[in-house]
Amino acid sequence: GPPLSAACKALVRSGGRSGSVGVASNGNHSDTLDRAVVDHCLDYAKRHCSATEAGSSALSCLLNRQASPDMPRSCKAALQHQQLLWLPQPRFTAAFAEACKSSLMANCRAAVGNAAAVRCLSAIVLSDTLAIQAAESPTLGPAGLPAEIVKPHQHRVDEACRRRLVDDLLRPGVDDQPAAPVQPGSIG
């Protein structure tokens, strides 16, 4: 395959650690990378992100290729989760607040503030996406169990809310109406 960029090599070297992984900061984001990106995107990065791409890190390459139909769903979900974690002060639109109210009430009651609410929803979406993908494996479900004995997993965050997480927060529109920030006790 193509030679690995320095950032990708750092991801490979960090292989056994859990949590987040230190990477060179590009000036726009935190210098930590969520473990899910490493776990679910590394093989794809090795195949598609060469060190010869002008000034591109493995992460930049992955973000640029996010719409690629051959990128695994687990990698796309991990990248979206990473991007949501990078949002310092997410701004909720009225449409986001409406679409996500029931998901926030059911799953993130303890979240205080927009950033905590987004982190909570995003972590659940990532976990559910990975569990669903594993359960859909033709031979093995989650934790290596035979697929035929694995109980089907459902998303705990409504589809409309999952869509709004990406559309409103990662690709915000200019005419979106802001909603009030999440306050203590305002969920449920």
mmCIF file with all atom_site columns, N, CA, C and O in Angstrom, residues 94-117:
data_model
loop_
_atom_site.group_PDB
_atom_site.id
_atom_site.type_symbol
_atom_site.label_atom_id
_atom_site.label_alt_id
_atom_site.label_comp_id
_atom_site.label_asym_id
_atom_site.label_entity_id
_atom_site.label_seq_id
_atom_site.pdbx_PDB_ins_code
_atom_site.Cartn_x
_atom_site.Cartn_y
_atom_site.Cartn_z
_atom_site.occupancy
_atom_site.B_iso_or_equiv
_atom_site.pdbx_formal_charge
_atom_site.auth_seq_id
_atom_site.auth_comp_id
_atom_site.auth_asym_id
_atom_site.auth_atom_id
_atom_site.pdbx_PDB_model_num
ATOM 1  N N  . ALA A 1 94  ? -33.523 25.667 16.826 1.00 0.00 ? 94  ALA A N  1
ATOM 2  C CA . ALA A 1 94  ? -34.850 25.272 17.301 1.00 0.00 ? 94  ALA A CA 1
ATOM 3  C C  . ALA A 1 94  ? -35.212 23.896 16.746 1.00 0.00 ? 94  ALA A C  1
ATOM 4  O O  . ALA A 1 94  ? -35.787 23.062 17.457 1.00 0.00 ? 94  ALA A O  1
ATOM 5  N N  . ALA A 1 95  ? -34.856 23.633 15.489 1.00 0.00 ? 95  ALA A N  1
ATOM 6  C CA . ALA A 1 95  ? -35.145 22.334 14.876 1.00 0.00 ? 95  ALA A CA 1
ATOM 7  C C  . ALA A 1 95  ? -34.371 21.217 15.577 1.00 0.00 ? 95  ALA A C  1
ATOM 8  O O  . ALA A 1 95  ? -34.903 20.122 15.785 1.00 0.00 ? 95  ALA A O  1
ATOM 9  N N  . PHE A 1 96  ? -33.115 21.474 15.949 1.00 0.00 ? 96  PHE A N  1
ATOM 10 C CA . PHE A 1 96  ? -32.323 20.487 16.678 1.00 0.00 ? 96  PHE A CA 1
ATOM 11 C C  . PHE A 1 96  ? -32.977 20.204 18.034 1.00 0.00 ? 96  PHE A C  1
ATOM 12 O O  . PHE A 1 96  ? -33.145 19.050 18.424 1.00 0.00 ? 96  PHE A O  1
ATOM 13 N N  . ALA A 1 97  ? -33.330 21.258 18.755 1.00 0.00 ? 97  ALA A N  1
ATOM 14 C CA . ALA A 1 97  ? -33.930 21.100 20.078 1.00 0.00 ? 97  ALA A CA 1
ATOM 15 C C  . ALA A 1 97  ? -35.215 20.278 19.990 1.00 0.00 ? 97  ALA A C  1
ATOM 16 O O  . ALA A 1 97  ? -35.442 19.388 20.820 1.00 0.00 ? 97  ALA A O  1
ATOM 17 N N  . GLU A 1 98  ? -36.030 20.556 18.995 1.00 0.00 ? 98  GLU A N  1
ATOM 18 C CA . GLU A 1 98  ? -37.275 19.810 18.817 1.00 0.00 ? 98  GLU A CA 1
ATOM 19 C C  . GLU A 1 98  ? -37.001 18.353 18.454 1.00 0.00 ? 98  GLU A C  1
ATOM 20 O O  . GLU A 1 98  ? -37.599 17.439 19.019 1.00 0.00 ? 98  GLU A O  1
ATOM 21 N N  . ALA A 1 99  ? -36.096 18.122 17.510 1.00 0.00 ? 99  ALA A N  1
ATOM 22 C CA . ALA A 1 99  ? -35.804 16.760 17.053 1.00 0.00 ? 99  ALA A CA 1
ATOM 23 C C  . ALA A 1 99  ? -35.147 15.912 18.144 1.00 0.00 ? 99  ALA A C  1
ATOM 24 O O  . ALA A 1 99  ? -35.328 14.697 18.178 1.00 0.00 ? 99  ALA A O  1
ATOM 25 N N  . CYS A 1 100 ? -34.386 16.542 19.026 1.00 0.00 ? 100 CYS A N  1
ATOM 26 C CA . CYS A 1 100 ? -33.605 15.788 20.004 1.00 0.00 ? 100 CYS A CA 1
ATOM 27 C C  . CYS A 1 100 ? -34.169 15.801 21.416 1.00 0.00 ? 100 CYS A C  1
ATOM 28 O O  . CYS A 1 100 ? -33.614 15.152 22.307 1.00 0.00 ? 100 CYS A O  1
ATOM 29 N N  . LYS A 1 101 ? -35.271 16.493 21.623 1.00 0.00 ? 101 LYS A N  1
ATOM 30 C CA . LYS A 1 101 ? -35.818 16.613 22.986 1.00 0.00 ? 101 LYS A CA 1
ATOM 31 C C  . LYS A 1 101 ? -36.081 15.247 23.614 1.00 0.00 ? 101 LYS A C  1
ATOM 32 O O  . LYS A 1 101 ? -35.644 14.982 24.737 1.00 0.00 ? 101 LYS A O  1
ATOM 33 N N  . SER A 1 102 ? -36.768 14.352 22.921 1.00 0.00 ? 102 SER A N  1
ATOM 34 C CA . SER A 1 102 ? -37.094 13.056 23.527 1.00 0.00 ? 102 SER A CA 1
ATOM 35 C C  . SER A 1 102 ? -35.839 12.205 23.732 1.00 0.00 ? 102 SER A C  1
ATOM 36 O O  . SER A 1 102 ? -35.721 11.497 24.729 1.00 0.00 ? 102 SER A O  1
ATOM 37 N N  . SER A 1 103 ? -34.881 12.270 22.806 1.00 0.00 ? 103 SER A N  1
ATOM 38 C CA . SER A 1 103 ? -33.636 11.512 22.968 1.00 0.00 ? 103 SER A CA 1
ATOM 39 C C  . SER A 1 103 ? -32.827 12.038 24.143 1.00 0.00 ? 103 SER A C  1
ATOM 40 O O  . SER A 1 103 ? -32.222 11.267 24.898 1.00 0.00 ? 103 SER A O  1
ATOM 41 N N  . LEU A 1 104 ? -32.801 13.360 24.313 1.00 0.00 ? 104 LEU A N  1
ATOM 42 C CA . LEU A 1 104 ? -32.106 13.951 25.453 1.00 0.00 ? 104 LEU A CA 1
ATOM 43 C C  . LEU A 1 104 ? -32.776 13.551 26.760 1.00 0.00 ? 104 LEU A C  1
ATOM 44 O O  . LEU A 1 104 ? -32.110 13.177 27.716 1.00 0.00 ? 104 LEU A O  1
ATOM 45 N N  . MET A 1 105 ? -34.118 13.588 26.788 1.00 0.00 ? 105 MET A N  1
ATOM 46 C CA . MET A 1 105 ? -34.850 13.220 28.000 1.00 0.00 ? 105 MET A CA 1
ATOM 47 C C  . MET A 1 105 ? -34.633 11.754 28.351 1.00 0.00 ? 105 MET A C  1
ATOM 48 O O  . MET A 1 105 ? -34.482 11.402 29.518 1.00 0.00 ? 105 MET A O  1
ATOM 49 N N  . ALA A 1 106 ? -34.591 10.894 27.345 1.00 0.00 ? 106 ALA A N  1
ATOM 50 C CA . ALA A 1 106 ? -34.462 9.456  27.596 1.00 0.00 ? 106 ALA A CA 1
ATOM 51 C C  . ALA A 1 106 ? -33.036 9.038  27.937 1.00 0.00 ? 106 ALA A C  1
ATOM 52 O O  . ALA A 1 106 ? -32.837 8.082  28.686 1.00 0.00 ? 106 ALA A O  1
ATOM 53 N N  . ASN A 1 107 ? -32.040 9.738  27.400 1.00 0.00 ? 107 ASN A N  1
ATOM 54 C CA . ASN A 1 107 ? -30.663 9.254  27.491 1.00 0.00 ? 107 ASN A CA 1
ATOM 55 C C  . ASN A 1 107 ? -29.663 10.174 28.167 1.00 0.00 ? 107 ASN A C  1
ATOM 56 O O  . ASN A 1 107 ? -28.602 9.708  28.594 1.00 0.00 ? 107 ASN A O  1
ATOM 57 N N  . CYS A 1 108 ? -29.959 11.460 28.229 1.00 0.00 ? 108 CYS A N  1
ATOM 58 C CA . CYS A 1 108 ? -28.935 12.423 28.664 1.00 0.00 ? 108 CYS A CA 1
ATOM 59 C C  . CYS A 1 108 ? -29.460 13.403 29.705 1.00 0.00 ? 108 CYS A C  1
ATOM 60 O O  . CYS A 1 108 ? -29.122 14.589 29.686 1.00 0.00 ? 108 CYS A O  1
ATOM 61 N N  . ARG A 1 109 ? -30.268 12.936 30.619 1.00 0.00 ? 109 ARG A N  1
ATOM 62 C CA . ARG A 1 109 ? -30.863 13.819 31.630 1.00 0.00 ? 109 ARG A CA 1
ATOM 63 C C  . ARG A 1 109 ? -29.823 14.560 32.476 1.00 0.00 ? 109 ARG A C  1
ATOM 64 O O  . ARG A 1 109 ? -30.061 15.659 32.926 1.00 0.00 ? 109 ARG A O  1
ATOM 65 N N  . ALA A 1 110 ? -28.682 13.952 32.698 1.00 0.00 ? 110 ALA A N  1
ATOM 66 C CA . ALA A 1 110 ? -27.659 14.567 33.549 1.00 0.00 ? 110 ALA A CA 1
ATOM 67 C C  . ALA A 1 110 ? -26.808 15.592 32.803 1.00 0.00 ? 110 ALA A C  1
ATOM 68 O O  . ALA A 1 110 ? -26.018 16.294 33.425 1.00 0.00 ? 110 ALA A O  1
ATOM 69 N N  . ALA A 1 111 ? -26.976 15.695 31.492 1.00 0.00 ? 111 ALA A N  1
ATOM 70 C CA . ALA A 1 111 ? -26.159 16.632 30.706 1.00 0.00 ? 111 ALA A CA 1
ATOM 71 C C  . ALA A 1 111 ? -26.529 18.068 31.050 1.00 0.00 ? 111 ALA A C  1
ATOM 72 O O  . ALA A 1 111 ? -27.700 18.436 31.049 1.00 0.00 ? 111 ALA A O  1
ATOM 73 N N  . VAL A 1 112 ? -25.509 18.860 31.352 1.00 0.00 ? 112 VAL A N  1
ATOM 74 C CA . VAL A 1 112 ? -25.705 20.278 31.651 1.00 0.00 ? 112 VAL A CA 1
ATOM 75 C C  . VAL A 1 112 ? -24.936 21.070 30.607 1.00 0.00 ? 112 VAL A C  1
ATOM 76 O O  . VAL A 1 112 ? -23.717 20.942 30.507 1.00 0.00 ? 112 VAL A O  1
ATOM 77 N N  . GLY A 1 113 ? -25.633 21.838 29.825 1.00 0.00 ? 113 GLY A N  1
ATOM 78 C CA . GLY A 1 113 ? -25.016 22.642 28.782 1.00 0.00 ? 113 GLY A CA 1
ATOM 79 C C  . GLY A 1 113 ? -25.036 21.924 27.442 1.00 0.00 ? 113 GLY A C  1
ATOM 80 O O  . GLY A 1 113 ? -25.142 20.695 27.362 1.00 0.00 ? 113 GLY A O  1
ATOM 81 N N  . ASN A 1 114 ? -24.962 22.712 26.385 1.00 0.00 ? 114 ASN A N  1
ATOM 82 C CA . ASN A 1 114 ? -25.041 22.163 25.039 1.00 0.00 ? 114 ASN A CA 1
ATOM 83 C C  . ASN A 1 114 ? -23.901 21.195 24.737 1.00 0.00 ? 114 ASN A C  1
ATOM 84 O O  . ASN A 1 114 ? -24.117 20.154 24.121 1.00 0.00 ? 114 ASN A O  1
ATOM 85 N N  . ALA A 1 115 ? -22.687 21.520 25.153 1.00 0.00 ? 115 ALA A N  1
ATOM 86 C CA . ALA A 1 115 ? -21.550 20.658 24.843 1.00 0.00 ? 115 ALA A CA 1
ATOM 87 C C  . ALA A 1 115 ? -21.724 19.283 25.488 1.00 0.00 ? 115 ALA A C  1
ATOM 88 O O  . ALA A 1 115 ? -21.485 18.246 24.854 1.00 0.00 ? 115 ALA A O  1
ATOM 89 N N  . ALA A 1 116 ? -22.155 19.239 26.736 1.00 0.00 ? 116 ALA A N  1
ATOM 90 C CA . ALA A 1 116 ? -22.365 17.958 27.421 1.00 0.00 ? 116 ALA A CA 1
ATOM 91 C C  . ALA A 1 116 ? -23.492 17.173 26.764 1.00 0.00 ? 116 ALA A C  1
ATOM 92 O O  . ALA A 1 116 ? -23.417 15.946 26.625 1.00 0.00 ? 116 ALA A O  1
ATOM 93 N N  . ALA A 1 117 ? -24.550 17.859 26.356 1.00 0.00 ? 117 ALA A N  1
ATOM 94 C CA . ALA A 1 117 ? -25.664 17.184 25.685 1.00 0.00 ? 117 ALA A CA 1
ATOM 95 C C  . ALA A 1 117 ? -25.210 16.580 24.356 1.00 0.00 ? 117 ALA A C  1
ATOM 96 O O  . ALA A 1 117 ? -25.560 15.442 24.033 1.00 0.00 ? 117 ALA A O  1
#
